[in-house]
Coordinates of C-alpha atoms in Angstrom, one line a residue:
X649 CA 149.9 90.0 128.5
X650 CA 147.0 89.0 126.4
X651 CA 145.8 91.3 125.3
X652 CA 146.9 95.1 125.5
X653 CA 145.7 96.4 128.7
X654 CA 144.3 100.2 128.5
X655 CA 144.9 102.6 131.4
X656 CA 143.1 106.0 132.0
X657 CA 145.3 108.6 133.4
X658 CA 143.4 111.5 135.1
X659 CA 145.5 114.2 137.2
X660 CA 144.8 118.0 137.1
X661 CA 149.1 118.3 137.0
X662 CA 149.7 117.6 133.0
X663 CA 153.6 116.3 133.9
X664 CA 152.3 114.0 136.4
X665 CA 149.7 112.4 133.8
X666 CA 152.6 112.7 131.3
X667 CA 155.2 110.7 133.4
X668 CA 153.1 108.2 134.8
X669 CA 151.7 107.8 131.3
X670 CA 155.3 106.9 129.6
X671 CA 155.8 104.7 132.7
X672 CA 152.8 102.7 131.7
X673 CA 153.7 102.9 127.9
X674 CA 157.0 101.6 128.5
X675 CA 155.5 98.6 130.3
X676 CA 153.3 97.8 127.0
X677 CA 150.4 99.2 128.6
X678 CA 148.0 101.0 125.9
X679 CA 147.1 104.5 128.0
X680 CA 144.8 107.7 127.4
X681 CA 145.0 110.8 129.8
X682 CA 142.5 113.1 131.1
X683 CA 142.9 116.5 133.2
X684 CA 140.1 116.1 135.2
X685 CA 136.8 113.7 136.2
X686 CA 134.6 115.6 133.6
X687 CA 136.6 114.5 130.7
X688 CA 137.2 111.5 132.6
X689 CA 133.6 110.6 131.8
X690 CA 133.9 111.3 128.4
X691 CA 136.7 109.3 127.4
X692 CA 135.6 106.1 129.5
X693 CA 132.3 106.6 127.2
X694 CA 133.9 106.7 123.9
X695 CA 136.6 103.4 125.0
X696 CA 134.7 100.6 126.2
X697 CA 138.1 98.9 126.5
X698 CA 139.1 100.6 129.7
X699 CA 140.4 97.7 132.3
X700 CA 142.4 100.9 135.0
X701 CA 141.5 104.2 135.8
X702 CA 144.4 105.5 138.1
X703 CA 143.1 109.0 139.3
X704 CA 144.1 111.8 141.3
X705 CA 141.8 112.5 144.1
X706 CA 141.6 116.5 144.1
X707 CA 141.5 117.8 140.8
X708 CA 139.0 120.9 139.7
X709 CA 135.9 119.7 137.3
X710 CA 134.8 116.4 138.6
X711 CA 137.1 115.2 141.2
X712 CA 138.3 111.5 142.2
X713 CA 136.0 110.7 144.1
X714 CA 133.2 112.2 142.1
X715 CA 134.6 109.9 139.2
X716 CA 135.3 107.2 141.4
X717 CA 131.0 107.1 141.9
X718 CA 130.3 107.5 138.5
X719 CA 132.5 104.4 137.4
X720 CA 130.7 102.2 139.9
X721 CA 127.3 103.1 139.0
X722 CA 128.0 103.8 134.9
X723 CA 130.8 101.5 134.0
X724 CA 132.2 97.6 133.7
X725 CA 132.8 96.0 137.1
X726 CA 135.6 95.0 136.1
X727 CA 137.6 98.3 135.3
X728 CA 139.7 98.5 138.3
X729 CA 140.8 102.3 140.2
X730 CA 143.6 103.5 141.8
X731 CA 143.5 106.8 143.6
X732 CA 146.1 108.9 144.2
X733 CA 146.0 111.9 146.7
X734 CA 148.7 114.4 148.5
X735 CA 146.1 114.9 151.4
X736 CA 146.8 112.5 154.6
X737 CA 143.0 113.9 155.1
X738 CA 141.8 111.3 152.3
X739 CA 141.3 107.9 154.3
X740 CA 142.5 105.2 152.3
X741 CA 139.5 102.9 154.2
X742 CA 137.0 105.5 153.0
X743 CA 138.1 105.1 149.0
X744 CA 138.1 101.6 149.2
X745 CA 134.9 101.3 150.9
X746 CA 133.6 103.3 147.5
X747 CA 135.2 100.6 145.4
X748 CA 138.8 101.8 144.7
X749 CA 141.4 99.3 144.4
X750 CA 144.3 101.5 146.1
X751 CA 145.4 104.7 147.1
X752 CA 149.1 105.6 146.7
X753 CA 150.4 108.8 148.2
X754 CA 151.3 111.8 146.1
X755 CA 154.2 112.0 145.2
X756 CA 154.6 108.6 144.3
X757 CA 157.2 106.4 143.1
X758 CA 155.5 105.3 138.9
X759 CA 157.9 102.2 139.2
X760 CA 155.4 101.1 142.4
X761 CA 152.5 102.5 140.8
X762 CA 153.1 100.2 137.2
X763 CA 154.1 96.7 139.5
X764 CA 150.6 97.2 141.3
X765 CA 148.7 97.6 138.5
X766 CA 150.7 94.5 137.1
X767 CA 150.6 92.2 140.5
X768 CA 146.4 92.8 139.6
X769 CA 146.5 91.5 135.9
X770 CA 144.8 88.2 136.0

């Protein structure tokens, strides 16, 4: 890679944030965390360097898709999301439709999660 590429972590569950995380670190990837779409917001305002958010879709304060809105209308076009969700309710069409990239299934495997976000590095 380039240049380091930054990823925002946002999950409600602080050792799913953690793990996925050290995955991404391992990998080279620069990443900064969040517990929710609130502080989401806040950290995407402070690091213009953002290029992934991957984000849980339920979370209290703010939720995915909540955050997924504000990126399109706020942020760079070119910061890229990944949702994740445990709820076969959340149609994969729908989020994509909104602008996200993906949606992997909670749990999910971080090996998959990190060679997606790498198979979309240009």
């Amino acid at each position: 890679m380039s240049k380091s590429i930054c990823i925002l972590v946002v999950d409600d569950e602080p050792t799913l944030c953690d793990v996925l995380a050290l995955y991404f670190e391992l990998e080279g990837f620069k990443v900064l965390k969040s517990s929710n779409g609130f502080e989401a917001i806040e950290v995407l305002k402070k690091n213009t360097d953002i290029d992934f958010v991957v984000s849980d879709v339920r979370m209290p304060d703010g939720d995915g898709l909540f955050l997924l809105n504000y990126i399109k209308k706020n942020c760079s076009p070119q910061i890229k999301i990944i949702m994740l969700s445990g709820f076969t309710s959340i149609l994969e069409d729908e989020l994509k439709n909104l602008g996200a990239l993906a949606l992997f299934p909670k749990p999910t495997e971080p090996r998959l999660l990190v060679e997606f976000v790498k198979s979309q590095i240009k």
